[in-house]
Each structure stands twice: as C-alpha cells, then as structure tokens.
GROMACS .gro file of C-alpha atoms in nm:
model
  222
    1TYR     CA    1  -2.512  -1.144  -2.392
    2TRP     CA    2  -2.301  -1.382  -2.581
    3GLU     CA    3  -2.160  -1.693  -2.413
    4GLY     CA    4  -2.232  -1.552  -2.073
    5GLU     CA    5  -2.079  -1.216  -2.173
    6SER     CA    6  -2.206  -0.862  -2.191
    7ARG     CA    7  -2.080  -0.695  -2.492
    8GLU     CA    8  -2.115  -0.386  -2.653
    9LEU     CA    9  -2.372  -0.349  -2.939
   10HIS     CA   10  -2.430  -0.111  -3.213
   11ARG     CA   11  -2.657  -0.082  -3.524
   12THR     CA   12  -2.617  -0.187  -3.875
   13LYS     CA   13  -2.748  -0.130  -4.186
   14LYS     CA   14  -2.677  -0.494  -4.333
   15GLY     CA   15  -2.830  -0.825  -4.291
   16VAL     CA   16  -3.120  -0.798  -4.035
   17GLY     CA   17  -3.200  -0.411  -4.110
   18THR     CA   18  -3.122  -0.103  -3.966
   19ILE     CA   19  -3.294  -0.125  -3.592
   20MET     CA   20  -3.172  -0.454  -3.504
   21PRO     CA   21  -2.846  -0.470  -3.300
   22THR     CA   22  -2.536  -0.668  -3.381
   23PHE     CA   23  -2.200  -0.735  -3.171
   24LYS     CA   24  -1.959  -0.420  -3.213
   25SER     CA   25  -1.675  -0.675  -3.177
   26PRO     CA   26  -1.682  -1.042  -3.111
   27SER     CA   27  -1.376  -0.966  -2.859
   28ALA     CA   28  -1.561  -0.716  -2.658
   29LYS     CA   29  -1.505  -0.737  -2.291
   30LYS     CA   30  -1.725  -0.804  -2.010
   31SER     CA   31  -1.905  -0.515  -1.878
   32ARG     CA   32  -1.839  -0.417  -1.497
   33HIS     CA   33  -2.199  -0.454  -1.450
   34PHE     CA   34  -2.195  -0.816  -1.551
   35ALA     CA   35  -2.388  -1.076  -1.332
   36ASP     CA   36  -2.196  -1.389  -1.257
   37LEU     CA   37  -2.505  -1.669  -1.280
   38SER     CA   38  -2.342  -1.920  -1.124
   39SER     CA   39  -2.343  -1.684  -0.817
   40LEU     CA   40  -2.738  -1.638  -0.831
   41ASN     CA   41  -2.783  -2.005  -0.847
   42GLN     CA   42  -2.568  -2.078  -0.542
   43ILE     CA   43  -2.765  -1.786  -0.333
   44LYS     CA   44  -3.105  -1.961  -0.468
   45ARG     CA   45  -2.967  -2.288  -0.337
   46ARG     CA   46  -2.867  -2.143   0.000
   47LYS     CA   47  -3.236  -1.987   0.080
   48VAL     CA   48  -3.380  -2.336  -0.062
   49SER     CA   49  -3.163  -2.505   0.186
   50LYS     CA   50  -3.287  -2.275   0.458
   51ARG     CA   51  -3.623  -2.312   0.437
   52LYS     CA   52  -3.607  -2.688   0.397
   53LYS     CA   53  -3.389  -2.672   0.724
   54LYS     CA   54  -3.636  -2.480   0.916
   55LYS     CA   55  -3.930  -2.690   0.777
   56ASP     CA   56  -3.745  -3.034   0.939
   57SER     CA   57  -3.659  -2.822   1.242
   58GLU     CA   58  -4.032  -2.757   1.299
   59ASP     CA   59  -4.117  -3.100   1.209
   60ASP     CA   60  -3.850  -3.239   1.461
   61ASP     CA   61  -4.028  -3.029   1.748
   62GLU     CA   62  -4.336  -3.219   1.689
   63LYS     CA   63  -4.162  -3.540   1.719
   64GLN     CA   64  -4.004  -3.477   2.036
   65GLU     CA   65  -4.246  -3.654   2.249
   66THR     CA   66  -4.187  -4.029   2.234
   67GLU     CA   67  -4.423  -4.282   2.352
   68GLU     CA   68  -4.235  -4.363   2.646
   69ASP     CA   69  -4.244  -3.969   2.744
   70VAL     CA   70  -4.626  -3.985   2.727
   71LYS     CA   71  -4.667  -4.317   2.927
   72HIS     CA   72  -4.434  -4.188   3.213
   73PHE     CA   73  -4.564  -3.812   3.182
   74ASP     CA   74  -4.736  -3.702   3.531
   75SER     CA   75  -4.968  -3.425   3.457
   76LYS     CA   76  -5.068  -3.340   3.861
   77ALA     CA   77  -4.942  -3.116   4.102
   78TRP     CA   78  -5.085  -3.032   4.431
   79VAL     CA   79  -5.217  -2.663   4.418
   80ARG     CA   80  -5.481  -2.458   4.623
   81THR     CA   81  -5.785  -2.384   4.474
   82THR     CA   82  -5.968  -2.063   4.534
   83GLN     CA   83  -6.180  -2.196   4.821
   84GLY     CA   84  -5.839  -2.236   4.993
   85VAL     CA   85  -5.855  -2.612   4.940
   86GLU     CA   86  -5.569  -2.779   4.849
   87ARG     CA   87  -5.581  -3.103   4.593
   88GLN     CA   88  -5.396  -3.260   4.316
   89MET     CA   89  -5.528  -3.134   3.990
   90SER     CA   90  -5.379  -3.198   3.630
   91ILE     CA   91  -5.209  -2.857   3.537
   92ALA     CA   92  -4.973  -2.997   3.230
   93LYS     CA   93  -5.042  -3.211   2.945
   94LEU     CA   94  -4.833  -3.321   2.613
   95MET     CA   95  -4.929  -3.291   2.252
   96ALA     CA   96  -5.009  -3.653   2.267
   97HIS     CA   97  -5.289  -3.583   2.570
   98MET     CA   98  -5.489  -3.339   2.316
   99HIS     CA   99  -5.758  -3.471   2.122
  100LEU     CA  100  -5.953  -3.280   1.864
  101ASP     CA  101  -6.339  -3.376   1.793
  102ILE     CA  102  -6.506  -3.265   1.459
  103LEU     CA  103  -6.765  -2.988   1.575
  104GLN     CA  104  -7.103  -3.080   1.395
  105GLN     CA  105  -7.285  -2.727   1.299
  106GLY     CA  106  -7.500  -2.850   1.031
  107GLU     CA  107  -7.653  -3.150   0.857
  108ASP     CA  108  -7.561  -3.031   0.485
  109GLU     CA  109  -7.212  -2.927   0.586
  110ASP     CA  110  -6.928  -3.085   0.415
  111GLN     CA  111  -6.732  -3.281   0.661
  112ASP     CA  112  -6.377  -3.168   0.519
  113LYS     CA  113  -6.482  -2.804   0.582
  114MET     CA  114  -6.604  -2.873   0.943
  115PRO     CA  115  -6.375  -2.713   1.247
  116ARG     CA  116  -6.188  -2.958   1.473
  117ALA     CA  117  -6.171  -2.851   1.859
  118GLY     CA  118  -6.034  -2.985   2.173
  119LYS     CA  119  -6.027  -2.833   2.544
  120TRP     CA  120  -5.694  -2.923   2.727
  121PHE     CA  121  -5.806  -2.786   3.037
  122GLU     CA  122  -6.156  -2.722   3.238
  123ALA     CA  123  -6.111  -2.496   3.555
  124GLU     CA  124  -6.369  -2.294   3.764
  125LEU     CA  125  -6.292  -1.974   3.592
  126PHE     CA  126  -6.163  -2.065   3.271
  127SER     CA  127  -6.120  -2.342   2.988
  128SER     CA  128  -5.865  -2.377   2.745
  129GLY     CA  129  -5.792  -2.550   2.414
  130GLN     CA  130  -5.720  -2.556   2.035
  131LEU     CA  131  -5.959  -2.495   1.750
  132ILE     CA  132  -5.850  -2.584   1.384
  133LEU     CA  133  -6.041  -2.427   1.064
  134PRO     CA  134  -5.971  -2.649   0.741
  135PRO     CA  135  -5.922  -2.469   0.425
  136LEU     CA  136  -6.273  -2.284   0.342
  137GLY     CA  137  -6.376  -2.434   0.654
  138GLN     CA  138  -6.607  -2.197   0.912
  139LYS     CA  139  -6.727  -2.155   1.269
  140ILE     CA  140  -7.072  -2.082   1.206
  141ARG     CA  141  -7.234  -1.767   1.391
  142GLU     CA  142  -7.292  -1.796   1.753
  143ILE     CA  143  -7.330  -1.621   2.042
  144SER     CA  144  -7.066  -1.609   2.355
  145VAL     CA  145  -7.155  -1.728   2.670
  146SER     CA  146  -6.830  -1.623   2.843
  147THR     CA  147  -6.521  -1.394   2.754
  148GLU     CA  148  -6.336  -1.592   2.437
  149VAL     CA  149  -6.007  -1.481   2.395
  150PHE     CA  150  -5.815  -1.644   2.063
  151TRP     CA  151  -5.468  -1.643   1.968
  152VAL     CA  152  -5.411  -1.722   1.600
  153THR     CA  153  -5.094  -1.971   1.584
  154SER     CA  154  -5.103  -2.081   1.208
  155CYS     CA  155  -5.232  -1.908   0.931
  156GLU     CA  156  -5.166  -1.773   0.582
  157ALA     CA  157  -5.156  -1.352   0.564
  158LYS     CA  158  -5.511  -1.199   0.606
  159ASN     CA  159  -5.695  -1.543   0.580
  160LEU     CA  160  -5.884  -1.604   0.909
  161LYS     CA  161  -6.187  -1.375   0.867
  162VAL     CA  162  -6.348  -1.281   1.228
  163VAL     CA  163  -6.679  -1.127   1.239
  164VAL     CA  164  -6.800  -0.962   1.589
  165ASN     CA  165  -7.154  -0.847   1.533
  166ASP     CA  166  -7.112  -0.614   1.243
  167THR     CA  167  -6.730  -0.575   1.255
  168GLU     CA  168  -6.504  -0.792   1.032
  169PHE     CA  169  -6.166  -0.839   1.071
  170LEU     CA  170  -5.886  -1.019   0.832
  171LEU     CA  171  -5.626  -1.166   1.039
  172SER     CA  172  -5.281  -1.352   1.014
  173LYS     CA  173  -5.050  -1.555   1.210
  174GLY     CA  174  -4.942  -1.404   1.552
  175SER     CA  175  -5.277  -1.214   1.596
  176THR     CA  176  -5.504  -1.216   1.884
  177PHE     CA  177  -5.867  -1.102   1.961
  178TYR     CA  178  -6.154  -1.156   2.189
  179VAL     CA  179  -6.530  -1.190   2.189
  180PRO     CA  180  -6.681  -1.026   2.509
  181PRO     CA  181  -6.991  -1.204   2.685
  182GLN     CA  182  -7.316  -1.214   2.491
  183ASN     CA  183  -7.174  -1.117   2.152
  184GLU     CA  184  -7.242  -1.302   1.817
  185TYR     CA  185  -6.933  -1.379   1.618
  186GLU     CA  186  -6.806  -1.627   1.345
  187LEU     CA  187  -6.485  -1.737   1.226
  188LYS     CA  188  -6.375  -1.842   0.837
  189ASN     CA  189  -6.081  -1.964   0.679
  190LEU     CA  190  -6.021  -1.795   0.359
  191SER     CA  191  -5.748  -2.044   0.220
  192LYS     CA  192  -5.794  -2.295   0.013
  193ASP     CA  193  -5.527  -2.498   0.112
  194LYS     CA  194  -5.389  -2.421   0.453
  195ASP     CA  195  -5.550  -2.485   0.810
  196VAL     CA  196  -5.604  -2.191   1.035
  197LYS     CA  197  -5.471  -2.282   1.381
  198LEU     CA  198  -5.608  -2.134   1.712
  199VAL     CA  199  -5.551  -2.135   2.089
  200PHE     CA  200  -5.852  -2.007   2.263
  201CYS     CA  201  -5.919  -1.976   2.636
  202LEU     CA  202  -6.273  -1.927   2.767
  203VAL     CA  203  -6.300  -1.684   3.105
  204ARG     CA  204  -6.602  -1.732   3.317
  205SER     CA  205  -6.753  -1.482   3.557
  206PRO     CA  206  -6.681  -1.566   3.931
  207ASN     CA  207  -7.031  -1.591   4.027
  208SER     CA  208  -7.102  -1.867   3.748
  209ASP     CA  209  -7.102  -2.223   3.855
  210GLU     CA  210  -7.026  -2.375   3.483
  211GLY     CA  211  -6.704  -2.585   3.452
  212GLU     CA  212  -6.684  -2.698   3.828
  213ASP     CA  213  -6.847  -3.028   3.748
  214GLU     CA  214  -6.603  -3.060   3.473
  215GLU     CA  215  -6.306  -2.975   3.660
  216GLU     CA  216  -6.394  -3.226   3.916
  217ASP     CA  217  -6.416  -3.484   3.626
  218THR     CA  218  -6.057  -3.332   3.477
  219ALA     CA  219  -5.896  -3.415   3.815
  220GLU     CA  220  -6.041  -3.733   3.831
  221LYS     CA  221  -5.942  -3.877   3.508
  222ASP     CA  222  -5.602  -3.721   3.492
   0.00000   0.00000   0.00000
C-alpha cells in the first residue's frame, strides 16, 4: 500500500536486495480488492453506537420507577386462598420494594464474595426471590428442603458453576435448573468482574406447613 492505495509490486536486484518488493510504477492504479478504510471506521462507529444505545436503554429500564410511583403503588389484591377463603394479599412488587441481604456462610469468608439474597413473596406453597453471586462468590453446599427452581438472568458465558450432588454444570445467561428436595447443591460465580444474578422459586409440598406464618406476615406488612 502506498498513500492508501494498493499497487502492483515486483522484485528488484537493486537497492534493498533481490527478495524485497518495490513498486512497479508510482502511478499504479487501485486494485479492485482495495478496502476503503474510512468505510470500515464508519462501521465500527455504528457498532459502538448501537452498544451504547442498548446499554442506555437497559439503564433507562431500571430508572422507570420514580419515588412517586413507589409511594402510591398498591401491591394488594383480593384473592381466594387454597382453603377457599377470600383475603387481601400482596401479589405485586416494584423493584424498589426488593431488598437483598448478605448471606453469612462462614466467619472467615471474604465479605466482598458473600452472596446476597432476598425473598419477594412468601406463600403457602412457594416462596420466590433473587440471588446475586458477586465475582468469585459462592453459595456453599447445602441440602435442599423443598424443590428449588432457578433462572439465570445475568451471567457471563459458562461462568456459573452449578453442582448437584456429584454432577457439575457450567451455565450462562438464560439457563435454568432445579434441585429436587433432599439433595446437595452449591453455586459458584467463576467470573472475576461480573455478578451472576438468579431468580429462584422454592416450591413446597402441600402437606408442609412451612411458610404459612410467613404468608400471614407478608399480608399484614404489605
């Protein structure tokens, strides 16, 4: 290339040697394979602009709830329970209503790597919420009491390690999995700089009375 143009080359025995190419003619014309670098730069700028717009759109989605929205939002509705009784319960929540607490799993655990979790709803047969694993964070091995269903809403590709008993999975955003009752499982974020976010639902058996008192508390508080 010379001054942005592709030119024909030939070898010469003069000057720099027999194997170094030189220009056949300073007036050589552009090749039909010539790439317009200015067009390539425009394509790159368009891609960067699209990524920025997508990120701004995601940020705007999270900012749609105003303080006024939260203040006047009514989460309650009259519903019929499994016992056939009508009662007023909280069945919808805004993002601002969702609070996450640090899960204390050990005395020597690095606080920056501790998972955060919070339940959105407590009902007779289920509870649901969100779990966040910080970079290199881990939810240590435990035995599931109920059926635990998880949806991965944010994660770098193959950076969520899920171990159920002796079986290991590497999952990404959009993946889902569940743990049957009375089985061991653990979760680990393999990423060094990105959180893993999961939505979970704990499904209880009909004969379990776990969560009934919590349902009452939820209805009264909200």
